[in-house]
PDB file of C-alpha atoms in Angstrom:
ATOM      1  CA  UNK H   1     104.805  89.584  29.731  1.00  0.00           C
ATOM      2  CA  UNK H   2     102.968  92.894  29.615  1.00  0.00           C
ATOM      3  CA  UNK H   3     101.257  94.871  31.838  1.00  0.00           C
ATOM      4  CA  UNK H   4      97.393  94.671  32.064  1.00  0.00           C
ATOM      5  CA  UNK H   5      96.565  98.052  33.248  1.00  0.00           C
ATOM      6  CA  UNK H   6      95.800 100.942  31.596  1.00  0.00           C
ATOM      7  CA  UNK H   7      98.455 104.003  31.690  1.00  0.00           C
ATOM      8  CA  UNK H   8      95.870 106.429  33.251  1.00  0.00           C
ATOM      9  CA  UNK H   9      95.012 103.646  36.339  1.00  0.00           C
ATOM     10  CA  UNK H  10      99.378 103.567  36.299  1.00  0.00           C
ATOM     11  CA  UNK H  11      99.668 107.119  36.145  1.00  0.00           C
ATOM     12  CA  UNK H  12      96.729 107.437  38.837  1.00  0.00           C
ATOM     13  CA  UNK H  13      98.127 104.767  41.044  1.00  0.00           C
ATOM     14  CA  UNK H  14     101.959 105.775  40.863  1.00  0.00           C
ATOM     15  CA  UNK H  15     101.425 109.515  41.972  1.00  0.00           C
ATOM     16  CA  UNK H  16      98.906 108.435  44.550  1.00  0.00           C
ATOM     17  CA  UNK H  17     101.879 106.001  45.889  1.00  0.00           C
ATOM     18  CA  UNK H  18     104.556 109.145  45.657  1.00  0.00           C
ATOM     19  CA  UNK H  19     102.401 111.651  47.533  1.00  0.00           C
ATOM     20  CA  UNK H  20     102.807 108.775  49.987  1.00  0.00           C
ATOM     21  CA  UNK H  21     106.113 109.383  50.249  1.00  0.00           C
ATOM     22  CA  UNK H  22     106.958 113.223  49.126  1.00  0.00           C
ATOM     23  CA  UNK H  23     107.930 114.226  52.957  1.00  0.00           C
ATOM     24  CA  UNK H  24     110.486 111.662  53.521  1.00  0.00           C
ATOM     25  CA  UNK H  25     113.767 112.054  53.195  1.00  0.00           C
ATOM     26  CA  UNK H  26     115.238 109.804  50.185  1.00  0.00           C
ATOM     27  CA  UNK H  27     111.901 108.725  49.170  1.00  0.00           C
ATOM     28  CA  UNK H  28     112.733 107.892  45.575  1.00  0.00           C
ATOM     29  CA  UNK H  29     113.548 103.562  46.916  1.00  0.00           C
ATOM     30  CA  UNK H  30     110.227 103.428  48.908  1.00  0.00           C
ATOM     31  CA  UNK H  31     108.400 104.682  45.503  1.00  0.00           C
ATOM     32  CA  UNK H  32     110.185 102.369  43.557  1.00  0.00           C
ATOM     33  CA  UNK H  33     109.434  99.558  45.582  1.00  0.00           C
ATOM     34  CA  UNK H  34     105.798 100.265  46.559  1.00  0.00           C
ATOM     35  CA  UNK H  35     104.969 100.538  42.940  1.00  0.00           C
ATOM     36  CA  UNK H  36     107.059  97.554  42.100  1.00  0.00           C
ATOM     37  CA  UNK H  37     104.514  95.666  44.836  1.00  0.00           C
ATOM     38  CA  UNK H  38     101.416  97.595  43.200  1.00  0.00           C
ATOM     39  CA  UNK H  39     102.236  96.459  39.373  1.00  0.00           C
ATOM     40  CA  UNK H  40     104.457  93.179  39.895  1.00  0.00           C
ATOM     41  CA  UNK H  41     107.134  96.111  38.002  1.00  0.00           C
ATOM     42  CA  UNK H  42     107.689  99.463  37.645  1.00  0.00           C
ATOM     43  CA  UNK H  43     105.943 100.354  34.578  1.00  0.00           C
ATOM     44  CA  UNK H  44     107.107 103.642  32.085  1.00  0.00           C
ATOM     45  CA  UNK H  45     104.309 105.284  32.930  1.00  0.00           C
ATOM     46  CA  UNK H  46     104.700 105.566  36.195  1.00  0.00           C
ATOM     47  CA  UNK H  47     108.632 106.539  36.073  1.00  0.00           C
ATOM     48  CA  UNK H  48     107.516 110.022  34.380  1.00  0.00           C
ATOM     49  CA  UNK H  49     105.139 110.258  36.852  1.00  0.00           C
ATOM     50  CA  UNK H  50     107.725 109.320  40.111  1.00  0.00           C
ATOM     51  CA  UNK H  51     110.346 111.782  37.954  1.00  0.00           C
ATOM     52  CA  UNK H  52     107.622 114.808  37.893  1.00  0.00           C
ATOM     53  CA  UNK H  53     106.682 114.342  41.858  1.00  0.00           C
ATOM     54  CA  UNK H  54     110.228 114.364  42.757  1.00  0.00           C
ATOM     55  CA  UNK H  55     111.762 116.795  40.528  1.00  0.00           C
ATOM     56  CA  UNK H  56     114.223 114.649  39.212  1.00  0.00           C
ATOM     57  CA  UNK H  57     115.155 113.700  35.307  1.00  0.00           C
ATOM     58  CA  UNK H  58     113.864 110.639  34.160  1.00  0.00           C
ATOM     59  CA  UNK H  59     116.687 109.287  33.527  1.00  0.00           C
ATOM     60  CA  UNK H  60     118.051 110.175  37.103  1.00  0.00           C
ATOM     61  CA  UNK H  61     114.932 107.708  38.350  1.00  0.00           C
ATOM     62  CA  UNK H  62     115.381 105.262  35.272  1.00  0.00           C
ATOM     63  CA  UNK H  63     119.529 105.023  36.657  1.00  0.00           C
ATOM     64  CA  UNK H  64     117.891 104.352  39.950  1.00  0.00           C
ATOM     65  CA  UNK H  65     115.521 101.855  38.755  1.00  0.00           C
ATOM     66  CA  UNK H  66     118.094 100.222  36.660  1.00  0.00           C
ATOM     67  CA  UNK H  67     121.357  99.948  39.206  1.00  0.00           C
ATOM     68  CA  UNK H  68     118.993  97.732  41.803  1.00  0.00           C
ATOM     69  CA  UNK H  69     118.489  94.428  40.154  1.00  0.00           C
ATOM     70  CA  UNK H  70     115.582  94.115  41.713  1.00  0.00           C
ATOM     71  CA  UNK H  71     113.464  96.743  40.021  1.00  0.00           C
ATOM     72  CA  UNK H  72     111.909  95.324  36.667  1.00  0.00           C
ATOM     73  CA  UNK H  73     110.419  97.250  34.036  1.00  0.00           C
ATOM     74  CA  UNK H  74     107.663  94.085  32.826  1.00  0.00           C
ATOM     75  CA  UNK H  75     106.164  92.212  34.742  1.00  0.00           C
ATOM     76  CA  UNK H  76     107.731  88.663  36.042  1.00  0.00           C
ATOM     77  CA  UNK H  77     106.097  85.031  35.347  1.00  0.00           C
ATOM     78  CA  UNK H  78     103.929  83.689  38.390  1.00  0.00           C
ATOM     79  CA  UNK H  79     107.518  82.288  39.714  1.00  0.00           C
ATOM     80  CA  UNK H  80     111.093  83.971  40.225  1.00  0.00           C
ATOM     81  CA  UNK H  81     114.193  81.548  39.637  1.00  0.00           C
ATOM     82  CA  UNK H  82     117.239  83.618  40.815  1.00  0.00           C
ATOM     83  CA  UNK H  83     120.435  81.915  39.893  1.00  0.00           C
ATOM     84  CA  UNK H  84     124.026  82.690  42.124  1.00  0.00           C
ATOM     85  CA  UNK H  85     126.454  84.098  39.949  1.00  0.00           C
ATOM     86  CA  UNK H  86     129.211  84.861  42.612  1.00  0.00           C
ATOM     87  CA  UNK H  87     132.655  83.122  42.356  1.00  0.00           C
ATOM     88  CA  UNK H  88     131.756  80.856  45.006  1.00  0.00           C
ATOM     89  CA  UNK H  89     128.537  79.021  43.256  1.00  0.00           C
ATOM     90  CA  UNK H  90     130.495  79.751  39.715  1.00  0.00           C
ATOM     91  CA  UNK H  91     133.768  77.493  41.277  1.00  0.00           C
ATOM     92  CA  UNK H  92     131.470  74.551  42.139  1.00  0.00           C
ATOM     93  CA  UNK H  93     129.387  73.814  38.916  1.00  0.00           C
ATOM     94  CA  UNK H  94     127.244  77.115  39.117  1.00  0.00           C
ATOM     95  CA  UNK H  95     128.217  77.827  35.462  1.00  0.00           C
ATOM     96  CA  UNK H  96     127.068  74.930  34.256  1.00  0.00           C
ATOM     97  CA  UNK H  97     124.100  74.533  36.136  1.00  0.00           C
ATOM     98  CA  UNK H  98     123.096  78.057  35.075  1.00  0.00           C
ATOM     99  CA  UNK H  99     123.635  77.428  31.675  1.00  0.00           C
ATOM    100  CA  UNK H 100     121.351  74.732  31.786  1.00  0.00           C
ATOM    101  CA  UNK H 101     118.463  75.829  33.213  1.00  0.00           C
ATOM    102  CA  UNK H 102     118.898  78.512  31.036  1.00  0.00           C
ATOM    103  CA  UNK H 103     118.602  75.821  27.772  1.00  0.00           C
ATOM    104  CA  UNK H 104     115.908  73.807  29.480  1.00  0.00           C
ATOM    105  CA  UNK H 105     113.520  76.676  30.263  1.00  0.00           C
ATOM    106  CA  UNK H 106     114.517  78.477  26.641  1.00  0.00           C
ATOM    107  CA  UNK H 107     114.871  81.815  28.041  1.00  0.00           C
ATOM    108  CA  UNK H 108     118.335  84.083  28.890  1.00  0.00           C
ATOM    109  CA  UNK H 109     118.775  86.123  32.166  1.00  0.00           C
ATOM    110  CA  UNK H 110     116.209  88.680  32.813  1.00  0.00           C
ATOM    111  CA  UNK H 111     113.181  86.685  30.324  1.00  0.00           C
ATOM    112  CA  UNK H 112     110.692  84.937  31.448  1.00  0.00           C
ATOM    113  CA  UNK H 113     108.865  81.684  29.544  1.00  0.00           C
ATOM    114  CA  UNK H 114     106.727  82.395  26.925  1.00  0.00           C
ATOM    115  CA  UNK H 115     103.417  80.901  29.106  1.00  0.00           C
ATOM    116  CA  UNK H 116     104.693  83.540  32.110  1.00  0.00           C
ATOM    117  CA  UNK H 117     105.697  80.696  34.355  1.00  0.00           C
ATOM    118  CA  UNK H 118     108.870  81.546  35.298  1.00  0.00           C
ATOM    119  CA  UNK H 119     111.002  84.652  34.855  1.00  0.00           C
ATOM    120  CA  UNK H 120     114.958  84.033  35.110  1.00  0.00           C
ATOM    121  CA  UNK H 121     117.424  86.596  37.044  1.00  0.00           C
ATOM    122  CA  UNK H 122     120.979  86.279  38.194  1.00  0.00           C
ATOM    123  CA  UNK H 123     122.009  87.498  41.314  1.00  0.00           C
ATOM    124  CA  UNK H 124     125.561  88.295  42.523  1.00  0.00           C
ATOM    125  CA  UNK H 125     125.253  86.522  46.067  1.00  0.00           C
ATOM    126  CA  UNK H 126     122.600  84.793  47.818  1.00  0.00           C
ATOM    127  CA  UNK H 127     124.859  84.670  51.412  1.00  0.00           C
ATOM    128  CA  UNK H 128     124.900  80.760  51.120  1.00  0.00           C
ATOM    129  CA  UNK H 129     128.344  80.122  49.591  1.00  0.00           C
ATOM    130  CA  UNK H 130     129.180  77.402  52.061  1.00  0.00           C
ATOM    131  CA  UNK H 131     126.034  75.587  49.918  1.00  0.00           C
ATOM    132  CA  UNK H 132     126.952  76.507  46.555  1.00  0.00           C
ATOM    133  CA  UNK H 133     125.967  76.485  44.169  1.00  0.00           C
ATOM    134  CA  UNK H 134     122.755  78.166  45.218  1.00  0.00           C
ATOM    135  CA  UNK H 135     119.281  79.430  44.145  1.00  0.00           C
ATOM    136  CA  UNK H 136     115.985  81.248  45.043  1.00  0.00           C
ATOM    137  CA  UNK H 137     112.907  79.910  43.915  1.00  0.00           C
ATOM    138  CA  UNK H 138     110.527  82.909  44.486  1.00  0.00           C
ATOM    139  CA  UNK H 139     111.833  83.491  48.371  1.00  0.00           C
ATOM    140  CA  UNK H 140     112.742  79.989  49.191  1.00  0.00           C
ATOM    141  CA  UNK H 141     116.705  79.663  49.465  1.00  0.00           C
ATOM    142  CA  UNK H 142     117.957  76.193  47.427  1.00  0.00           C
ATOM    143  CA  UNK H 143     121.569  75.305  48.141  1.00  0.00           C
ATOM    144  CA  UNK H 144     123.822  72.287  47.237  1.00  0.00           C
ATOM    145  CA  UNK H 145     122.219  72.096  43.974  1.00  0.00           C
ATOM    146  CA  UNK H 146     123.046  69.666  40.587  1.00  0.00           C
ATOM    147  CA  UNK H 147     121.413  69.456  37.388  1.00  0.00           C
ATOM    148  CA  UNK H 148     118.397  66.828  39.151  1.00  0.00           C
ATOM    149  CA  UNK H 149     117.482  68.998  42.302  1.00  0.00           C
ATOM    150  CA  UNK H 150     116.653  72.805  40.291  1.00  0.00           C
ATOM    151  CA  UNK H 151     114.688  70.171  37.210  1.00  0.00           C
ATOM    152  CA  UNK H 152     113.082  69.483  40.424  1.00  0.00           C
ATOM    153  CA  UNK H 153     112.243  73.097  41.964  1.00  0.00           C
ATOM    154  CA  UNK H 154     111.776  74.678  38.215  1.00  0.00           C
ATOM    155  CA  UNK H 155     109.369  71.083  37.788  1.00  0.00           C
ATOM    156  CA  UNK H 156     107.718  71.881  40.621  1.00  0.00           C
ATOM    157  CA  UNK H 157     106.716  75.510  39.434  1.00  0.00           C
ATOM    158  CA  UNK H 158     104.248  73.798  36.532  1.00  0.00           C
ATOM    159  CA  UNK H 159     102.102  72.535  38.865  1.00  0.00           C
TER     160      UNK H 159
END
């Protein structure tokens, strides 16, 4: 998906959202994620523009960006299906069950379907691993899953 606004309104928007936060101390994460919430990601544009206000390289904000999961660069679909990918989901079927969701929707980690439904993401552990394997479906927590129940939840996001 691509974003719909144009790089002036992001450039605009993304140093109104860092003056916001210029006086507090570490405010490079509360940047990031209020213009993550503004855009739906945290566009190009407005990295040079959080790199200027700070002071910092862009790629010192881009390493940021890019070490927190998290951030995205496009936007994601209109849902969020974040797989487990710890040992603990990965020792009860999680491998498999990732692998197909991952054929069914026709999309790999971090892509999201081509009519912006849903946008795929692993995650490393969702604290359920007494209910593995486990999901989040947008920010509802899915544990206990097989093959049947996430057709169900990814089913469920077409309608």
């Amino acid at each position: 998906m691509e974003l719909q606004v144009p790089e002036a309104d992001v450039a605009n928007r993304a140093a109104a959202i860092a003056d916001r936060h210029l006086l507090e101390e570490g405010p490079l994460l509360p940047i990031l994620h209020d213009v993550q919430r503004d855009f739906g990601c945290v566009p190009d544009t407005a990295l040079r523009v959080i790199a200027d206000k700070l002071n910092l390289s862009r790629a010192e904000v881009h390493g940021v960006m890019s070490f927190y999961h998290d951030f995205r660069q496009e936007p994601a679909g209109r849902h969020v299906l974040k797989i487990c990918r710890a040992e603990a989901c990965q020792s009860v079927g999680g491998e498999a069950l990732a692998e197909g969701v991952r054929e069914a929707l026709g999309i790999d980690w971090h892509e999201t379907t081509p009519d912006g439904r849903i946008t795929l993401e692993p995650v490393y552990c969702l604290g359920l691993c007494s209910c593995a394997p486990a999901a989040m479906f947008d920010d509802e927590l899915h544990g206990r899953l097989d093959k049947a129940a996430l057709a169900d939840i990814v089913m469920e996001a077409g309608r």
